[in-house]
């Protein structure tokens, strides 16, 4: 089995690195310069990650509050700042603001690896304003820029929706940038990523005396039996093996996670994207083929709508598997999922139209194939309903003059012959 040394490529330069530099350049000075450059880039990258994390979290909370106000208040009520703040404070905590520790506790294991080792100073958290105040500032800014919105609630609602659409664009762009930064961060090994893998002690405990006595006393056989065995050279042995995930995929077995993914409603791209980010292992050609086989089953049973639903989900897996290639890197697959759904969710984009055409084409093809299969089954059943002829074995001698004699039993002398 070959040894994979690729992980050592992620180690950055150190004081004892065996590198070659120009004769006119001092080696120690070059290493110190290179290390300082690496540390500065790492520090700057972490600052950008922290800034984007705060921005994404804050904008998400602001959108949540704006959506609530647009749904709760009418055009006449939304121009009244006191009613707006009263509705906000009754629904959301007025002191709620960005808190990195609460974010880690809330997300738990769902938080991505590159976001778990960040460090926020106490002043950074304290200087962050509460989300409700940010919404109030947003209303004030819109009213200052557009004085007509102070009395016209419909115009105010229009500008709020316009501002919310801009925030959605910023969230999409910043999410892609965060993915790129986290991918760059994952390519190198740093001391912050090192942790104790396991630290356990094992002690062999003495077995209970009762258990030892039970093992010593073997059960007596109820009656004597004689077993005849035949020894053969290279006799086959029955080996029971538990099938691995790869074996299940090779046999086109539908994994439980894939079955759950197939139940996600069509066009619910947000839910499908979140599910695949949590289960990137199902983004393979094998699971796509397994889903396609289940689509055949639904179509054969007459459920065309369910078959089209499964085909839609299967093609999502196919496109992501093709875009990510044969790589098993979880971060790369997740990055591909985010990129793919950012394109496919836009109904005006050529990618969305091409994907829907592929779904229709595949559904029509499977429907036509199932009709042919049904016809073949009907013809096969009609043939089996006919009279069944008795199977006969005809004995024929090499010589036509030879007369064959059939004995119902053998004589005693014939049975003793060898």
XYZ file of C-alpha atoms in Angstrom:
418
model
C 0.000 0.000 0.000
C 1.580 3.326 -1.045
C 2.105 5.953 1.633
C 0.509 9.347 1.098
C 2.905 12.162 1.973
C 0.735 14.947 0.533
C -0.191 16.284 3.973
C 3.385 17.459 4.487
C 2.939 19.885 1.581
C 0.725 21.983 3.857
C 3.540 22.678 6.337
C 4.954 26.175 5.966
C 8.605 27.169 6.218
C 10.402 26.864 9.565
C 13.813 27.732 11.005
C 15.320 24.352 10.107
C 13.872 24.168 6.580
C 16.388 22.939 4.040
C 15.937 25.541 1.320
C 18.290 26.967 -1.266
C 18.642 30.718 -1.664
C 20.820 32.950 -3.767
C 24.466 33.039 -2.609
C 24.187 36.789 -2.040
C 21.153 36.323 0.252
C 21.575 35.305 3.853
C 19.589 32.109 4.488
C 18.554 32.972 8.059
C 17.395 36.431 7.028
C 15.405 34.967 4.156
C 13.663 32.480 6.474
C 12.775 35.232 8.966
C 11.421 37.415 6.162
C 9.389 34.532 4.788
C 7.972 33.691 8.214
C 7.029 37.318 8.845
C 5.286 37.449 5.475
C 3.359 34.248 6.267
C 2.292 35.550 9.684
C 1.148 38.878 8.243
C -0.929 37.196 5.541
C -2.423 34.810 8.102
C -3.286 37.704 10.426
C -4.857 39.700 7.596
C -6.845 36.666 6.443
C -8.249 36.123 9.937
C -9.263 39.787 10.128
C -11.166 39.474 6.854
C -12.854 36.264 8.029
C -13.918 37.920 11.291
C -15.229 40.980 9.463
C -17.262 38.902 6.994
C -18.610 36.683 9.792
C -19.850 39.721 11.727
C -21.311 41.219 8.557
C -23.141 38.044 7.511
C -24.541 37.458 10.996
C -25.632 41.085 11.404
C -27.287 41.345 7.984
C -29.145 38.108 8.566
C -30.523 39.415 11.868
C -31.475 42.761 10.283
C -33.319 41.034 7.441
C -35.153 38.900 9.979
C -36.375 41.992 11.818
C -37.277 43.939 8.662
C -39.310 40.989 7.374
C -41.177 40.854 10.675
C -42.001 44.570 10.530
C -43.177 44.376 6.916
C -45.461 41.508 7.834
C -46.667 42.897 11.163
C -47.208 46.613 10.420
C -49.243 48.294 7.731
C -48.424 51.361 5.653
C -49.906 53.771 8.209
C -48.253 52.148 11.222
C -44.772 51.716 9.791
C -44.151 55.474 9.540
C -44.587 55.798 13.317
C -41.142 55.212 14.815
C -42.553 54.488 18.291
C -44.783 51.709 16.932
C -41.860 50.262 14.992
C -39.582 50.087 18.027
C -42.389 48.778 20.233
C -43.032 45.937 17.791
C -39.316 45.155 17.562
C -38.713 45.145 21.309
C -41.755 42.970 21.949
C -40.595 40.346 19.462
C -36.799 40.507 19.762
C -34.407 41.166 22.628
C -33.469 44.845 22.526
C -29.952 44.047 23.793
C -29.331 41.214 21.344
C -26.159 41.808 19.303
C -23.263 39.888 17.789
C -21.623 37.587 20.329
C -19.029 35.103 19.089
C -19.320 32.808 22.103
C -23.114 32.594 21.760
C -22.677 31.910 18.058
C -20.389 28.943 18.777
C -22.785 27.568 21.397
C -25.789 28.011 19.123
C -24.290 26.472 15.987
C -22.363 23.718 17.762
C -20.898 21.157 15.378
C -22.615 22.828 12.399
C -20.159 25.728 12.563
C -17.476 25.347 9.912
C -13.973 24.415 11.010
C -12.284 27.652 9.952
C -14.696 29.697 12.086
C -14.140 27.858 15.370
C -10.637 29.153 16.151
C -11.233 32.898 15.779
C -10.446 35.288 18.606
C -12.508 38.408 19.292
C -11.329 41.030 21.732
C -13.742 42.136 24.429
C -13.794 45.658 22.993
C -14.829 44.334 19.574
C -17.938 42.716 21.038
C -18.817 45.653 23.290
C -18.544 48.214 20.477
C -21.028 46.309 18.313
C -24.481 47.984 18.447
C -27.630 45.902 19.091
C -29.595 44.685 16.084
C -32.720 46.667 17.022
C -30.728 49.905 17.042
C -29.382 49.068 13.595
C -32.928 48.676 12.283
C -33.866 52.010 13.861
C -30.858 53.648 12.193
C -31.951 52.122 8.882
C -35.390 53.730 9.174
C -33.817 57.055 10.135
C -31.405 56.942 7.200
C -34.179 56.190 4.682
C -36.352 59.009 6.041
C -33.429 61.463 5.907
C -32.539 60.515 2.334
C -36.176 60.458 1.203
C -38.288 62.970 3.182
C -41.497 61.773 1.521
C -41.229 58.480 3.419
C -41.831 60.256 6.739
C -45.537 60.408 5.940
C -45.966 57.975 3.043
C -45.853 54.407 4.353
C -46.040 52.804 0.899
C -42.895 54.595 -0.250
C -41.145 53.658 2.988
C -42.039 50.003 2.455
C -40.749 50.214 -1.116
C -37.372 51.593 -0.022
C -37.150 48.971 2.740
C -37.671 46.175 0.215
C -35.122 47.765 -2.106
C -32.583 47.972 0.713
C -33.298 44.373 1.671
C -32.621 43.212 -1.901
C -29.248 44.983 -1.808
C -28.428 43.200 1.446
C -29.248 39.854 -0.185
C -26.753 40.599 -2.975
C -24.092 41.527 -0.431
C -24.763 38.329 1.514
C -24.335 36.206 -1.616
C -21.047 37.880 -2.590
C -19.625 37.848 0.927
C -20.556 34.181 1.364
C -18.494 33.284 -1.710
C -15.594 35.372 -0.439
C -15.794 33.678 2.967
C -15.725 30.266 1.287
C -12.566 31.226 -0.609
C -10.846 32.516 2.537
C -11.728 29.393 4.510
C -10.496 27.219 1.644
C -7.149 29.083 1.625
C -6.942 28.714 5.389
C -7.550 24.961 5.207
C -4.648 24.442 2.788
C -1.978 25.172 5.407
C -1.208 23.666 8.799
C -0.950 26.163 11.652
C -0.553 25.721 15.374
C -4.158 26.835 15.956
C -5.375 23.737 14.121
C -3.391 21.308 16.286
C -5.209 19.578 19.111
C -5.036 16.360 21.077
C -6.567 13.607 18.969
C -7.138 11.195 21.815
C -5.838 10.718 25.336
C -7.217 7.613 26.991
C -5.994 4.936 29.359
C -7.138 1.330 29.176
C -7.227 -0.998 32.185
C -8.002 -4.692 31.902
C -10.646 -5.347 34.527
C -11.003 -8.766 36.123
C -14.023 -10.728 34.971
C -16.662 -11.453 37.614
C -16.292 -14.830 39.299
C -19.768 -15.926 38.200
C -18.922 -15.253 34.536
C -15.690 -17.283 34.784
C -17.561 -20.247 36.297
C -20.124 -20.157 33.494
C -17.332 -20.284 30.919
C -15.697 -23.263 32.638
C -18.909 -25.312 32.761
C -19.715 -26.355 29.208
C -23.270 -27.500 28.415
C -23.621 -31.298 28.149
C -24.918 -32.645 24.827
C -28.509 -33.921 24.970
C -27.831 -36.928 22.739
C -25.031 -38.467 20.773
C -24.946 -37.589 17.100
C -22.722 -38.789 14.307
C -21.509 -36.287 11.764
C -19.844 -37.343 8.550
C -17.544 -34.801 6.952
C -15.773 -34.901 3.639
C -12.361 -33.271 3.448
C -11.492 -31.494 0.243
C -8.457 -29.580 -0.860
C -8.946 -25.826 -0.832
C -12.419 -26.220 0.660
C -14.356 -22.962 0.419
C -15.131 -21.081 3.601
C -18.142 -18.943 4.171
C -17.072 -15.461 5.111
C -19.617 -12.938 6.272
C -18.547 -9.388 5.722
C -20.349 -6.212 6.582
C -20.765 -4.188 3.415
C -18.996 -0.859 3.465
C -20.451 2.425 2.237
C -18.452 2.103 -0.979
C -19.822 -1.433 -1.554
C -23.340 -0.131 -0.998
C -22.701 2.595 -3.551
C -21.252 0.123 -6.055
C -24.449 -1.925 -5.742
C -26.595 1.183 -6.346
C -28.018 0.992 -2.838
C -29.920 4.093 -1.789
C -28.342 5.534 1.364
C -30.669 6.817 4.132
C -29.405 10.385 3.661
C -30.174 10.174 -0.058
C -33.716 9.004 0.695
C -34.202 12.033 2.956
C -32.792 14.309 0.258
C -35.271 12.880 -2.269
C -38.159 14.031 -0.049
C -37.140 17.716 -0.181
C -39.725 19.674 -2.218
C -38.836 20.717 -5.756
C -37.458 24.271 -6.113
C -36.734 24.498 -2.363
C -33.116 25.283 -3.183
C -32.286 26.694 0.234
C -33.290 23.507 2.063
C -31.595 21.295 -0.538
C -28.378 23.322 -0.311
C -28.297 23.163 3.498
C -28.923 19.406 3.424
C -26.093 18.710 0.948
C -23.702 20.903 2.927
C -24.404 18.674 5.953
C -24.242 15.458 3.861
C -21.657 16.065 1.088
C -20.894 12.321 0.864
C -24.071 11.659 -1.155
C -23.008 13.969 -3.996
C -21.814 11.053 -6.142
C -22.714 9.445 -9.444
C -23.610 6.199 -7.638
C -26.278 7.847 -5.508
C -27.594 9.660 -8.563
C -27.958 6.310 -10.355
C -29.677 4.813 -7.303
C -32.195 7.664 -7.290
C -32.793 7.197 -11.012
C -33.586 3.523 -10.395
C -36.172 4.520 -7.795
C -37.632 6.966 -10.334
C -38.163 3.997 -12.672
C -40.017 2.199 -9.864
C -42.316 5.168 -9.253
C -43.023 5.547 -12.970
C -43.782 1.847 -13.373
C -46.237 2.070 -10.482
C -48.013 4.957 -12.240
C -46.819 7.811 -9.982
C -45.417 10.180 -12.630
C -45.330 13.186 -10.291
C -43.182 11.362 -7.716
C -40.928 10.064 -10.493
C -40.314 13.607 -11.759
C -39.628 14.735 -8.171
C -36.962 12.047 -7.729
C -35.446 12.825 -11.151
C -35.147 16.491 -10.163
C -33.239 15.615 -6.975
C -31.087 13.034 -8.784
C -29.969 15.562 -11.390
C -28.979 17.950 -8.588
C -26.600 15.266 -7.294
C -25.330 14.581 -10.821
C -24.477 18.212 -11.579
C -22.694 18.702 -8.246
C -20.761 15.430 -8.649
C -19.629 16.465 -12.128
C -18.622 19.967 -11.029
C -16.648 18.764 -8.005
C -14.972 15.996 -10.026
C -13.554 12.902 -8.389
C -12.308 14.840 -5.372
C -13.351 13.572 -1.936
C -12.358 16.836 -0.237
C -15.343 17.852 1.877
C -14.524 21.569 1.670
C -14.360 21.454 -2.116
C -17.704 19.657 -2.396
C -19.343 22.180 -0.049
C -17.884 25.042 -2.074
C -19.284 23.449 -5.233
C -22.727 23.091 -3.630
C -22.820 26.779 -2.695
C -21.649 27.879 -6.140
C -24.094 25.607 -7.984
C -27.154 26.665 -5.995
C -26.235 30.357 -6.324
C -26.555 29.895 -10.095
C -29.473 27.470 -10.275
C -31.708 29.407 -7.865
C -31.863 32.378 -10.264
C -34.792 31.505 -12.548
C -33.676 34.046 -15.149
C -30.209 32.544 -15.561
C -29.325 30.226 -18.477
C -28.132 27.611 -15.967
C -31.613 27.314 -14.444
C -33.291 26.996 -17.845
C -30.795 24.364 -19.014
C -31.291 22.378 -15.815
C -35.088 22.392 -16.130
C -34.804 21.277 -19.762
C -32.627 18.392 -18.626
C -35.223 17.410 -16.007
C -38.019 17.403 -18.590
C -35.939 15.468 -21.118
C -34.957 12.814 -18.562
C -38.519 12.477 -17.238
C -39.891 11.987 -20.770
C -37.212 9.400 -21.533
C -37.942 7.380 -18.382
C -41.675 7.582 -19.039
C -41.197 6.222 -22.572
C -38.908 3.437 -21.360
C -41.406 2.396 -18.688
C -44.162 2.133 -21.296
C -41.971 -0.229 -23.314
C -41.204 -2.279 -20.202
C -44.918 -2.572 -19.399
C -45.649 -3.791 -22.943
C -42.869 -6.377 -22.744
C -44.216 -7.619 -19.415
C -47.714 -7.997 -20.853
C -46.405 -10.020 -23.803
C -44.350 -12.189 -21.455
C -47.363 -12.862 -19.216
C -49.500 -13.871 -22.216
C -46.885 -16.435 -23.260
C -46.735 -17.928 -19.786
C -50.552 -18.375 -19.662
C -50.462 -21.014 -22.475
C -50.317 -24.777 -22.020
C -47.114 -25.877 -20.427
C -45.542 -28.889 -22.098
C -43.973 -31.599 -20.014
C -40.185 -31.524 -20.156
C -38.801 -34.791 -21.535
C -35.255 -36.111 -21.656
C -34.558 -38.026 -24.879
C -31.854 -40.670 -24.798
C -30.169 -41.296 -28.149
C -27.415 -43.819 -28.917
C -24.548 -43.107 -31.266
C -25.409 -46.195 -33.363
C -28.938 -46.336 -34.832
C -28.989 -50.156 -34.507
C -28.351 -50.056 -30.776
C -31.344 -51.054 -28.670
C -31.787 -49.221 -25.345
C -33.165 -51.120 -22.352
C -34.485 -49.311 -19.275
C -34.330 -51.108 -15.905
C -36.622 -50.078 -13.108
C -34.137 -51.512 -10.566
C -30.709 -53.111 -10.461
C -29.967 -56.657 -9.470
C -27.973 -57.397 -6.348
C -24.910 -58.421 -8.349
C -25.002 -55.176 -10.335
C -25.203 -53.076 -7.188
C -22.080 -54.828 -5.802
C -20.013 -54.131 -8.903
C -17.475 -51.364 -8.780
